[in-house]
Amino acid sequence: MGTEKIEDVEIVKARTDKRYYKSIILPNSLQLLLIIDPDTDKCAASMNVGVGSFSDPSGLEGLAHFLEHMLFYKSEKYPVEDSYSKYITEHGGSTNAFTASEQTNYYFDVNKDGFEEALDRFAQFFTKPLMPPDATMREIKAVDSENQKNLLSDGWRMHQLQKHISAEDHPYHKFSTGNWDTLEVKPKAKGLDTREELLKFYKENYSANLMRLVVYSNESLDKIQNLVEEKFQDIRNTNRSSFHHPGQPCKSEHLQILVRTVPIKQGHKLRIVWPVTPEIHHYMEGPCRYLGHLIGHEGEGSLYCVLKTFGWATGLSAGESDWSLDFSFFKVTIDLTDAGHEHMQDIVGLLFKYIELLQKSGVCKWIFEELSAVCETKFHYQDKVPPISYVVNIASNMQQYPQKDWLTGSSLPSKFSPSVIQMVLDQLSPNNVRIFWESKNFEGHTDQVEPWYGTAYSIEKITDSVIQGWVLSAPDENLHLPAPNIFIPTDFSLKTVQEKVKFPVLLSRSSYSALWYKPDTLFSIPKAYVKIDFHCPYAGNSPEAEVLTHIFTELLMDYLNEYAYYAQVAGLYYHIDHSDGFQVTLLGYNHKLRILLETIVEKIATFRVKTDRFSVIKEMVTKEYQNLKYQQPYQQAMHYCSLILQDQTRPWVEHLEVLPLLQAEDLAKFVPMLLSRTFFECYIAGNIESHEAESMVRHIEDVLFKCPKPLCQPLFSSQHLTNRVVKLESGINFFYPSEGLNSDDENSALVHYIQVGRDDFKLNVKLQLFALVAKQPAFHQLRSVEQLGYITALVQRNDCGIGGLQFIIQSTVKGPGDIGQRVEAFLKMFETKLREMTIDEFKSNVNALIDMKLEKHKNLREESSFFWREINNGTLRFDRKDFEVEALRQLSHEELIDFFNEYVKIGAPQKRTLSVGVYGKLHSSEYKTEASQPHLIEIDNIFSFRRSQSLYPSFKGLSGHMKL
């Protein structure tokens, strides 16, 4: 069977990209791109179907999304339920899908040796899937559970509200997820059979000409081309035309409005939105990118900088959102402080003042050229990403861009066109603006409710003249365009590496610092990674000390923002975190990294508390802690689990309790003490020579330790940090029950943790192999069959080098006690499966795990986080993978069964377990009754419990400290 071939159009690719690309159109009009990468460890594929939730039939909201779920079940060729996912998981891969408004994307990755069969199983989604009636009913529950987890999420609620306030006959207005009501109750009432509708929707919309396939492989082109043609040529082509809905979602009554709405979380937000011409029609000119760059800028003279000076905002972003070929929105989102909330009109006035400034300044050629140069550098020196992410992105681009721009999308604006930018700038006017203003303060002051999520809101019309009034009365501030960016790199030369080292080396160690260094031997890209971890024993002395350390790191970033924002725009990122002290991380082009690093160290050395900024940051941090109560129940359960297991950790409720009392002078007294005793550990990697790394460390030592009045002194031997983990008593099932923090949340959750033990290669691989073998069966049983809930996972857990397994399940249908029984029932059932596993199945899983371990790091960030974890945990096994692969090669099926019998099996005498239950609104009555189950030992107080248990030895704080 011959293939029609496109005339070879050059595909624009990065200078550093060594992969080979070929595009083909099959006789059934399926368009595909083959990517050949001889170096890859994983193969991947993504199918993007040009139909999404905009095509849902009226009264069957969520049908497209439901279909996306159903295609995973089974097919004529592979009729065993869930066997596709099982095959992928057992061959070291992963798989998923998502439904957008106008496209649905299915994707997977897998070890190389499993690719051919995985591709064949994947192709069945689009040729002959089976959607069995019994599964249809079960999977409606999964969609409903997925929607349940979103009901109290502000992101979902506010997005739907923006959609709701639009023309009812426009698809933008629809609800896209679906739930029990839209997919079961209502269709039934109308005499519709949801499964029939599903099959009809599939038949009508899933046509080969609307599909774009990307296949990523290491095989020869001919081989992969033949494979793909053979497997995908049978997809039906009905020459379906792609979905278009001309006309705008917002009519005049949906513009010039101010919407007040009540969020779930603490905090106030302004979202200012305008309908604009979609940038996709002018992506080479990049009008939204140019305007977003300026309106969203954070340097001196920017809108954000002015709002920050007034203490009115803690965050601002701007750019295109929610776009399609037919309509689009430009959105400015501002996080307000309490004071900012009182000045909403001034803030909107200042935004329009900045837009006036852009009108007066005209479109600036130098700004566009600078932006264009930054984009070009970013594209040509892009990091390699996992193939699975790469194919998803390109398959989606194939639906929207001409072939030459499949890899670039709209990321390379290069055509300077003042008229196109001016056209979009003119659309950002008061007469077609939509302002969404959210705050808890509006509770009880709204008169409407959005139907799908129950969001309370009210609408007020605001005229052009009202906004002009706000502009006139807004404070007169010196808003101006950004300065030329000094951080744009110009030196991309690669340093020569003397010897190809595979692992980090300890370049230097003193009483002040330790320096780990790893030159780039893999990526050949002009970037570097620097992590400086300041160990400060005084940071963890009390809840007050922990909160003040948190505020200190936030203030540092606040002071640096106007300056460091330029570095971020130029592709040089930094962050300051807090944990047992504070950590400074830098990542990006190495050319000007040193300048940024020196500025950060300077800010630490000369730190002073500015009272006005202290108040703003304190308010922001307070809201952050207050909003932890709105986390998903499974996240709450995981927080309790960490508190129980990790010694010296504190609950956030203590932080929240001490916060109101803390004042600027407390921080002013605390910071010198925090810094007075410290040791800093550095990891420096990438395109940096060893003498440069040493010089950075010397610079930090000189500024902090070796000046006439040093801020810092070395730690005493007794002060070095450790990380200890509770060793649970064997043979006992500990249970910690707790009520959900948000009384409106109907979801309950259970984290069932099985502790295995200390870092040891042989033990690690048994644990990992068991997790690999059991992961898919657990998902199949607990989610696909029993439908406990959308969030159902079996994953490994590692606390500072102590390994274990955890089941994480969130549910509205069962409470924690019942979920726990289902987990136990699964483990009993799985015991038989494990014993009956054939030697071939065992070997195949071992090989899959070996392949996963031998997978090379894709980029500097990935490599650095792997090595940093070893340093941070104190395990320092940089060569871990080699030894674990060796241990796997020697592992027998019997040893895996012995491992199960000793650590995992129900009732094993040595087994150590901890269950954490969070009781949601639907199961709150069970909270009191369940804990007294005879086989469970209830934990009443986390901290008394922690004190009563023994601890594993710490890996951290053992090496290289002075002898007493």
PDB file of N, CA and C in Angstrom, residues 270 310 312 336-349 437 475:
ATOM      1  N   LEU A 270      -7.830  40.335  40.960  1.00  0.00           N
ATOM      2  CA  LEU A 270      -8.479  41.039  39.857  1.00  0.00           C
ATOM      3  C   LEU A 270      -8.081  40.344  38.567  1.00  0.00           C
ATOM      4  N   PHE A 310       3.049  50.783  46.329  1.00  0.00           N
ATOM      5  CA  PHE A 310       1.899  51.199  47.139  1.00  0.00           C
ATOM      6  C   PHE A 310       1.469  50.110  48.127  1.00  0.00           C
ATOM      7  N   TRP A 312      -0.041  47.329  47.157  1.00  0.00           N
ATOM      8  CA  TRP A 312      -1.368  46.914  46.700  1.00  0.00           C
ATOM      9  C   TRP A 312      -1.398  45.540  46.034  1.00  0.00           C
ATOM     10  N   LEU A 336      -4.104  40.771  44.815  1.00  0.00           N
ATOM     11  CA  LEU A 336      -4.204  42.002  45.607  1.00  0.00           C
ATOM     12  C   LEU A 336      -3.927  41.756  47.083  1.00  0.00           C
ATOM     13  N   THR A 337      -3.375  42.742  47.740  1.00  0.00           N
ATOM     14  CA  THR A 337      -3.289  42.719  49.201  1.00  0.00           C
ATOM     15  C   THR A 337      -4.631  43.249  49.736  1.00  0.00           C
ATOM     16  N   ASP A 338      -4.799  43.205  51.062  1.00  0.00           N
ATOM     17  CA  ASP A 338      -6.027  43.769  51.637  1.00  0.00           C
ATOM     18  C   ASP A 338      -6.148  45.257  51.265  1.00  0.00           C
ATOM     19  N   ALA A 339      -5.013  45.964  51.301  1.00  0.00           N
ATOM     20  CA  ALA A 339      -5.034  47.396  50.945  1.00  0.00           C
ATOM     21  C   ALA A 339      -5.359  47.562  49.465  1.00  0.00           C
ATOM     22  N   GLY A 340      -4.802  46.675  48.639  1.00  0.00           N
ATOM     23  CA  GLY A 340      -5.070  46.730  47.195  1.00  0.00           C
ATOM     24  C   GLY A 340      -6.549  46.524  46.906  1.00  0.00           C
ATOM     25  N   HIS A 341      -7.172  45.638  47.676  1.00  0.00           N
ATOM     26  CA  HIS A 341      -8.597  45.372  47.500  1.00  0.00           C
ATOM     27  C   HIS A 341      -9.419  46.651  47.714  1.00  0.00           C
ATOM     28  N   GLU A 342      -8.964  47.485  48.643  1.00  0.00           N
ATOM     29  CA  GLU A 342      -9.656  48.755  48.914  1.00  0.00           C
ATOM     30  C   GLU A 342      -9.413  49.782  47.801  1.00  0.00           C
ATOM     31  N   HIS A 343      -8.420  49.508  46.933  1.00  0.00           N
ATOM     32  CA  HIS A 343      -8.050  50.469  45.878  1.00  0.00           C
ATOM     33  C   HIS A 343      -8.258  49.902  44.488  1.00  0.00           C
ATOM     34  N   MET A 344      -9.279  49.034  44.337  1.00  0.00           N
ATOM     35  CA  MET A 344      -9.514  48.402  43.041  1.00  0.00           C
ATOM     36  C   MET A 344      -9.583  49.423  41.910  1.00  0.00           C
ATOM     37  N   GLN A 345     -10.298  50.550  42.135  1.00  0.00           N
ATOM     38  CA  GLN A 345     -10.483  51.515  41.051  1.00  0.00           C
ATOM     39  C   GLN A 345      -9.168  52.162  40.650  1.00  0.00           C
ATOM     40  N   ASP A 346      -8.327  52.465  41.651  1.00  0.00           N
ATOM     41  CA  ASP A 346      -7.005  53.029  41.348  1.00  0.00           C
ATOM     42  C   ASP A 346      -6.172  52.052  40.529  1.00  0.00           C
ATOM     43  N   ILE A 347      -6.279  50.759  40.886  1.00  0.00           N
ATOM     44  CA  ILE A 347      -5.452  49.750  40.208  1.00  0.00           C
ATOM     45  C   ILE A 347      -5.875  49.606  38.746  1.00  0.00           C
ATOM     46  N   VAL A 348      -7.198  49.528  38.525  1.00  0.00           N
ATOM     47  CA  VAL A 348      -7.681  49.448  37.146  1.00  0.00           C
ATOM     48  C   VAL A 348      -7.309  50.740  36.406  1.00  0.00           C
ATOM     49  N   GLY A 349      -7.409  51.875  37.115  1.00  0.00           N
ATOM     50  CA  GLY A 349      -7.014  53.165  36.527  1.00  0.00           C
ATOM     51  C   GLY A 349      -5.557  53.152  36.107  1.00  0.00           C
ATOM     52  N   TRP A 437     -13.609  40.433  39.806  1.00  0.00           N
ATOM     53  CA  TRP A 437     -13.001  40.869  41.072  1.00  0.00           C
ATOM     54  C   TRP A 437     -13.415  39.866  42.134  1.00  0.00           C
ATOM     55  N   PRO A 475      -3.455  57.489  41.209  1.00  0.00           N
ATOM     56  CA  PRO A 475      -2.273  58.263  41.613  1.00  0.00           C
ATOM     57  C   PRO A 475      -1.362  58.535  40.411  1.00  0.00           C
TER      58      PRO A 475
END
